[in-house]
CSV table of C-alpha atoms in Angstrom, one decimal:
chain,number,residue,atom,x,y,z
A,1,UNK,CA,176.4,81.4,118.7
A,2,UNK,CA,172.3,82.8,119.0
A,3,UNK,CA,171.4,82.9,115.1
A,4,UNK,CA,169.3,86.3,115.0
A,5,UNK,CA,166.1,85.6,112.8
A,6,UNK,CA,164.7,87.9,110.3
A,7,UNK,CA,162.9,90.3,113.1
A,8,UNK,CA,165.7,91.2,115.1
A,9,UNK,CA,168.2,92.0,112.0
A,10,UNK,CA,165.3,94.5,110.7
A,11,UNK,CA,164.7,95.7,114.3
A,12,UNK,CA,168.4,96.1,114.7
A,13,UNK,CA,168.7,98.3,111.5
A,14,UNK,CA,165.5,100.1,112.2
A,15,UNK,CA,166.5,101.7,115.5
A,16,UNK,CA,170.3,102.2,115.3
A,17,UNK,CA,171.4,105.7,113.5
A,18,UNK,CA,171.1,105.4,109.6
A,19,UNK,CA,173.0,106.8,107.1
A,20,UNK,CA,172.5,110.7,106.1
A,21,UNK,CA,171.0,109.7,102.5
A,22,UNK,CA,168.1,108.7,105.2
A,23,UNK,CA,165.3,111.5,105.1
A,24,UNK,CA,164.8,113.1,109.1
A,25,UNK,CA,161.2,113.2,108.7
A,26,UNK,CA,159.2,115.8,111.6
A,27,UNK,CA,159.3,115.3,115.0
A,28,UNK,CA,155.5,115.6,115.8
A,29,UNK,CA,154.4,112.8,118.8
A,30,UNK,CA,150.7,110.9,117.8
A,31,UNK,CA,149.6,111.7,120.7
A,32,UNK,CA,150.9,113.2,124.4
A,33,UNK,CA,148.5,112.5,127.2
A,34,UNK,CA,149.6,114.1,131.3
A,35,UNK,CA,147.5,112.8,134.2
A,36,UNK,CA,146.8,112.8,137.8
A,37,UNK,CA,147.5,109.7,139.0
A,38,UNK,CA,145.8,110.1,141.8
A,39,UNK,CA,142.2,111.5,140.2
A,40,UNK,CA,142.8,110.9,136.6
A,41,UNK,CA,142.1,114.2,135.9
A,42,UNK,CA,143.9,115.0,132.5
A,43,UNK,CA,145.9,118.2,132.2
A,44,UNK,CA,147.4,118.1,128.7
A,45,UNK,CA,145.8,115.8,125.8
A,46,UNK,CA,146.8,116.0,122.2
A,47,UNK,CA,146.3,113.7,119.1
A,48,UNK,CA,145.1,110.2,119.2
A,49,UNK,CA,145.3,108.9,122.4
A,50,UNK,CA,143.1,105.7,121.8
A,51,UNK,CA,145.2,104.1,119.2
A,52,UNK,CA,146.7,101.2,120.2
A,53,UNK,CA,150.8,99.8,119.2
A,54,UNK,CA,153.1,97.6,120.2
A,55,UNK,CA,154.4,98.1,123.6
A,56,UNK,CA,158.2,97.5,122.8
A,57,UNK,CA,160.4,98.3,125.8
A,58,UNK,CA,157.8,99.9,128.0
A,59,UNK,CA,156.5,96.4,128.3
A,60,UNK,CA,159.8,96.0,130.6
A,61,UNK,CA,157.4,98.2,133.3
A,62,UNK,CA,154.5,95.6,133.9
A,63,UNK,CA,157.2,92.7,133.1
A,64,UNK,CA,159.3,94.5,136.2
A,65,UNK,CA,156.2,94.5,138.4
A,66,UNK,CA,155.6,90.4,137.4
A,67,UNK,CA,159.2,89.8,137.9
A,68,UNK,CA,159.2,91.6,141.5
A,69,UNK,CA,155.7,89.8,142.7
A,70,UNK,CA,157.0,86.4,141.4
A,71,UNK,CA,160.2,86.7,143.1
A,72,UNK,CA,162.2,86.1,139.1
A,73,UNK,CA,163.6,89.8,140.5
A,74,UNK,CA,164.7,90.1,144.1
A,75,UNK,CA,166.0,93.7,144.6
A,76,UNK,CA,167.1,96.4,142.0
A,77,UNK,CA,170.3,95.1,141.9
A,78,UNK,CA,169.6,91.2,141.8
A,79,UNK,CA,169.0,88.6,140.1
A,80,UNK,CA,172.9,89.4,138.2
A,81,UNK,CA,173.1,87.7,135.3
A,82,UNK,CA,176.6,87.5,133.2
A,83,UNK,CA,176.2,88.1,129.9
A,84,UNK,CA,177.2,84.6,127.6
A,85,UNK,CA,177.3,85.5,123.6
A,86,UNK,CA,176.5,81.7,122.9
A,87,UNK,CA,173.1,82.6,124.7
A,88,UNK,CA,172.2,86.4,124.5
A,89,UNK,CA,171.5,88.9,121.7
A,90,UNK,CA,173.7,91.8,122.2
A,91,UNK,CA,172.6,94.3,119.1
A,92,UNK,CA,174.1,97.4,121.4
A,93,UNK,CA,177.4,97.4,123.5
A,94,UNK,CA,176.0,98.0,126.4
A,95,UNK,CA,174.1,94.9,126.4
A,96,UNK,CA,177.5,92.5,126.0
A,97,UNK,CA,177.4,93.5,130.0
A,98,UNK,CA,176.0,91.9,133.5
A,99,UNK,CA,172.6,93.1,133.7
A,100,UNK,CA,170.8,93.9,136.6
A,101,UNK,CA,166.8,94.9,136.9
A,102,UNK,CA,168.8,98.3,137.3
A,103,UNK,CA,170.4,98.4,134.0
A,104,UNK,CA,168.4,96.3,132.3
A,105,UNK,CA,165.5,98.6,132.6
A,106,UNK,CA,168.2,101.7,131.6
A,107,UNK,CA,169.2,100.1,129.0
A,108,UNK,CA,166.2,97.9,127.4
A,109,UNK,CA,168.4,94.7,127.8
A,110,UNK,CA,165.9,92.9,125.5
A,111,UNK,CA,168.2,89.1,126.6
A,112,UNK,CA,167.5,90.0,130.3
A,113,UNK,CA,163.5,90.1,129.4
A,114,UNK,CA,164.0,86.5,128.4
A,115,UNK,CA,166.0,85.1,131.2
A,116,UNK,CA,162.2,87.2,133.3
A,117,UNK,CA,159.7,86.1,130.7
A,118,UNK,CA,161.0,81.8,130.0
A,119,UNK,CA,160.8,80.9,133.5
A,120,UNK,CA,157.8,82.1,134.3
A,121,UNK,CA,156.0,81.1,130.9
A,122,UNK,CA,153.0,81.8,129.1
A,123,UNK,CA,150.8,80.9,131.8
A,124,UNK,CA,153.4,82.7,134.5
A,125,UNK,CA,152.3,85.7,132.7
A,126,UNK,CA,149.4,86.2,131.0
A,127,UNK,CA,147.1,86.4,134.2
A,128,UNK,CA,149.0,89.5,135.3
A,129,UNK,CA,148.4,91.4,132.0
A,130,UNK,CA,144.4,90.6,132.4
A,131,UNK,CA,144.3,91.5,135.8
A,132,UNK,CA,146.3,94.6,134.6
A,133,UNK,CA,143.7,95.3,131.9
A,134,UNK,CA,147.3,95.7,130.3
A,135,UNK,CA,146.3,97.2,126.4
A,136,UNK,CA,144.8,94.1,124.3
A,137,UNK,CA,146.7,91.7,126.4
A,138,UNK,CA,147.2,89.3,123.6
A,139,UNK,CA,151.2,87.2,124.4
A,140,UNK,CA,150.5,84.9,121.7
A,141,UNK,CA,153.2,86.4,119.6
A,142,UNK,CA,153.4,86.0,115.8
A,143,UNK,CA,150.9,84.2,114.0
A,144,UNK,CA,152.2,80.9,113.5
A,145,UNK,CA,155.7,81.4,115.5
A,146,UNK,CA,154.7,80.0,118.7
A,147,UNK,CA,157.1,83.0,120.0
A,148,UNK,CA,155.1,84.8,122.4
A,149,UNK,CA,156.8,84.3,125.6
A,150,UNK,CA,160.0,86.9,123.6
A,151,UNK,CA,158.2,88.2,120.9
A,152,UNK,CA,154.9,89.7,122.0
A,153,UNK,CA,155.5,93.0,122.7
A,154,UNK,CA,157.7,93.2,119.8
A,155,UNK,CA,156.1,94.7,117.4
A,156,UNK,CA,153.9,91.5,117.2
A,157,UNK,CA,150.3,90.6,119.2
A,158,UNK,CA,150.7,92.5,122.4
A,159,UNK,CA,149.6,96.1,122.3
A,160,UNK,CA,148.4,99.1,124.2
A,161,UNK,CA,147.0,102.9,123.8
A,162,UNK,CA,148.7,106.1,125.3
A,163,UNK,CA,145.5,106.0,127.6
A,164,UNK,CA,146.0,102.9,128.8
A,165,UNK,CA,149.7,103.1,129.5
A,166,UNK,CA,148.4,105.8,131.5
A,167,UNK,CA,145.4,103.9,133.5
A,168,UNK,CA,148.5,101.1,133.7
A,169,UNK,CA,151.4,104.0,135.3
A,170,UNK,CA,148.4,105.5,137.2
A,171,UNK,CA,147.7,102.5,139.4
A,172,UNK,CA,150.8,101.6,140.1
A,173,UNK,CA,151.7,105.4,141.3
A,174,UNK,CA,148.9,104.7,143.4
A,175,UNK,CA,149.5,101.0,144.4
A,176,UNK,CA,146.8,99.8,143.6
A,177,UNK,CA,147.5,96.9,141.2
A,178,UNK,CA,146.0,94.1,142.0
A,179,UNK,CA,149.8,92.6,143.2
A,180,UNK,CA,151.9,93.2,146.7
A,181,UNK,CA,152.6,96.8,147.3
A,182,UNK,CA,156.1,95.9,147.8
A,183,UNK,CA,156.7,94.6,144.2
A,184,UNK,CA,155.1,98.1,142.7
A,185,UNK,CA,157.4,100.0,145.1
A,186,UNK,CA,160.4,98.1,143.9
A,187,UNK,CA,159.7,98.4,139.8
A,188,UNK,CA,159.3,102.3,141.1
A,189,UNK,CA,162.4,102.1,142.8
A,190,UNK,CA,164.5,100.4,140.2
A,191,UNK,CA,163.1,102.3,137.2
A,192,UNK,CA,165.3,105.0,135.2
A,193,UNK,CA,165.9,108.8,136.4
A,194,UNK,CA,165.7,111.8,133.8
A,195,UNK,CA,166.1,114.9,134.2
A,196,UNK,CA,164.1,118.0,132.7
A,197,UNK,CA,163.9,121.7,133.3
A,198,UNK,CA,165.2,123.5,136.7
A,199,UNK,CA,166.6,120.4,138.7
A,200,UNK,CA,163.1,118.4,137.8
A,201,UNK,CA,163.6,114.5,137.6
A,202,UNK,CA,160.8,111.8,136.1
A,203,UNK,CA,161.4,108.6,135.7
A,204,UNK,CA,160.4,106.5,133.0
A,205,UNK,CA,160.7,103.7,130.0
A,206,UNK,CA,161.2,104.4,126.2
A,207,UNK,CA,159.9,101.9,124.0
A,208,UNK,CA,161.0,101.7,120.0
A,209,UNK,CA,159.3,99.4,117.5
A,210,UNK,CA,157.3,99.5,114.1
A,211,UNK,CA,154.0,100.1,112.7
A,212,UNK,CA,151.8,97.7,111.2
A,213,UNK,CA,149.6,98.0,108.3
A,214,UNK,CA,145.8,97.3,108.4
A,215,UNK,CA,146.6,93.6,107.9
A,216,UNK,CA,149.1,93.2,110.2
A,217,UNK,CA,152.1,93.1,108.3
A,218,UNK,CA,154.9,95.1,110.3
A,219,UNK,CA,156.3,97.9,108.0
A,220,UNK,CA,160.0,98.1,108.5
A,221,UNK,CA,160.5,101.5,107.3
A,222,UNK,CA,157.4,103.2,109.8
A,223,UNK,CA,159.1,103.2,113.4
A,224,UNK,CA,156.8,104.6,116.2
A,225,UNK,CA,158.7,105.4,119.6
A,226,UNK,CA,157.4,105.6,123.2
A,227,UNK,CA,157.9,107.5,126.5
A,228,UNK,CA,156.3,106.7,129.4
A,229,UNK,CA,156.2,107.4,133.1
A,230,UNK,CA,156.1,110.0,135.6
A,231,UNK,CA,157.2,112.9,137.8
A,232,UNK,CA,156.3,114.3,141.4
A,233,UNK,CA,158.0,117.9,140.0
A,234,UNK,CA,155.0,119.8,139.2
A,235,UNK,CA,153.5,122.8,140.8
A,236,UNK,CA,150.6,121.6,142.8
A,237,UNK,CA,148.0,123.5,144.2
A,238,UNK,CA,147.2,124.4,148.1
A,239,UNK,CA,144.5,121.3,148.0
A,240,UNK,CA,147.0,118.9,146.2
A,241,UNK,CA,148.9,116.2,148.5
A,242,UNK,CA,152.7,116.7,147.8
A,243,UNK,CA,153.3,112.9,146.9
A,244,UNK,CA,151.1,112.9,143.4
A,245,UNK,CA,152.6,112.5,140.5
A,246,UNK,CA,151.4,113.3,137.0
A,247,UNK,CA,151.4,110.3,134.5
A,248,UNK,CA,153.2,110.5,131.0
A,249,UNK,CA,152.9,109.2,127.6
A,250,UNK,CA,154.2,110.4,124.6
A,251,UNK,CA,154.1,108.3,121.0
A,252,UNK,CA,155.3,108.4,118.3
A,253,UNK,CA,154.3,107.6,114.5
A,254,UNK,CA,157.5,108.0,111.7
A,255,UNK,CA,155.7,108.5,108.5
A,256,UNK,CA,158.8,107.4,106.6
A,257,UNK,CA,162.5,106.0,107.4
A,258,UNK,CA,164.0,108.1,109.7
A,259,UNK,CA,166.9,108.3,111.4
A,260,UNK,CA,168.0,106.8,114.8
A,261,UNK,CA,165.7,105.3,117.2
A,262,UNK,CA,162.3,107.1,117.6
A,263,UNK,CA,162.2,105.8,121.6
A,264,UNK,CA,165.1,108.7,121.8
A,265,UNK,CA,163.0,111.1,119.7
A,266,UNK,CA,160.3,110.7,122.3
A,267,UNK,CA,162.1,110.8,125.2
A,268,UNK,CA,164.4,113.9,124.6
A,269,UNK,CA,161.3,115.5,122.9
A,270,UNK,CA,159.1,115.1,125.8
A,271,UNK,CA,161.5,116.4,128.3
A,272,UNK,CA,162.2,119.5,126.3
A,273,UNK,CA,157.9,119.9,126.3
A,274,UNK,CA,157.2,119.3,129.9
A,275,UNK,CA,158.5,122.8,131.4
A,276,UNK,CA,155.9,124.6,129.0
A,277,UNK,CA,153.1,122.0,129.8
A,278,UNK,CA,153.7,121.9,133.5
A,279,UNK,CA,153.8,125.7,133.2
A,280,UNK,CA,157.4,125.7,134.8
A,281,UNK,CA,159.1,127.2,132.0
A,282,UNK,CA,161.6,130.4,132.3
């Protein structure tokens, strides 16, 4: 049976509902940044966009794209891998499950990262994420751990800004990474649907994780939660070409324990916002 070390139990703890002696603190995002993908023109910009975190689940997004150009993922529905508790972590149900790019990027299958991220290795890849100009693009994982090929964007050495998840999302709405079109097509493709508003739809990645202090030491109890991606249902003007979506990120920063994951919190907060900020609101 996979022995969960320290990390994972505290992760585990940290992101699944608490108990109601837990204090709720504010829902108030660090920062939410909209673009045009296509210009980079920013339409809505508030907090601190430049701070960087750990990437968490939204690291799934460039790790689709790598998976897709390398051939590790054929389609949206294959490679299907069974799930084997002697082998995988399975801290939700939904996880103890074949997994699919589909579902895996639904439901943040963190063991069907792995079976993308062993094969290809360190040196599989790292030149992706510089030619990315993906956040810090640091994979070597935790000091000392030689665990960056499953541990790097875990709340350990990988991280990235709102604005930069935003340069990331806004060339690969535009094709334009430097990989096969086809691959950035099919991480579109196989990404997660939401909807928001009157019959509007984005599609994006949540991310949960935690802070760390100025010397690096994660804090447990500090949570910060992530949604990023995009939607093409926004009212564009006579000059705007139909097929430009905006760009999305919204983080944030728990100031204190709080309850239940904060990737939610920023997900379901961000699609209750984006009617007002799109100006599509009733």
């Amino acid at each position: 049976m996979y022995s969960r070390p320290t990390f994972f139990v505290a992760l585990m703890v940290a992101v699944m509902p608490l108990g109601s002696a837990v204090a709720q603190t504010d829902i108030q995002a660090a920062c939410t940044l909209i673009a045009r993908s296509d210009t980079g023109e920013t339409l809505v910009e508030e907090g601190n966009c430049d701070s960087r975190a750990t990437p968490a689940s939204t690291f799934k997004l460039p790790l689709a794209v790598i998976g897709f150009d390398t051939r590790a993922l054929t389609s949206s529905e294959t490679p299907s891998v069974d799930f084997d508790p002697d082998k995988h972590v399975a801290w939700i149900d939904t996880w103890k499950a074949t997994a699919t790019p589909r579902t895996w990027l639904r439901d943040s299958v963190v063991w069907y990262s792995w079976e993308v991220t062993r094969p290809l290795g360190l040196e599989g890849i790292a030149p992706y994420l510089e030619r990315f100009k993906y956040g810090n693009q640091d994979m070597s994982g935790t000091a000392g751990e030689d665990n960056g090929i499953t541990h790097a964007w875990l709340s350990s050495s990988l991280s990235i800004s709102p604005r930069e998840q935003i340069a990331f999302l806004s060339k690969l709405m535009m094709r334009s990474l430097p990989v096969k079109v086809a691959s950035q097509e099919l991480a579109i493709e196989t990404t997660a649907s939401y909807g928001f508003g009157e019959d509007q739809t984005v599609k994006g990645k949540t991310g949960s994780g935690f802070a760390r202090d100025a010397d690096g030491t994660v804090m447990r109890d500090r949570q910060i939660g992530w949604f990023v991606g995009w939607t093409n249902d926004w009212p564009k003007g006579d000059n705007v070409p139909e097929d430009t979506p905006l760009v999305f990120a919204r983080l944030i920063r728990d100031d204190g324990p709080t309850e239940g994951y904060a990737s939610i919190r920023a997900r379901d907060s961000l699609l209750a916002d984006l009617p007002r900020y799109l100006g599509t609101a009733n």
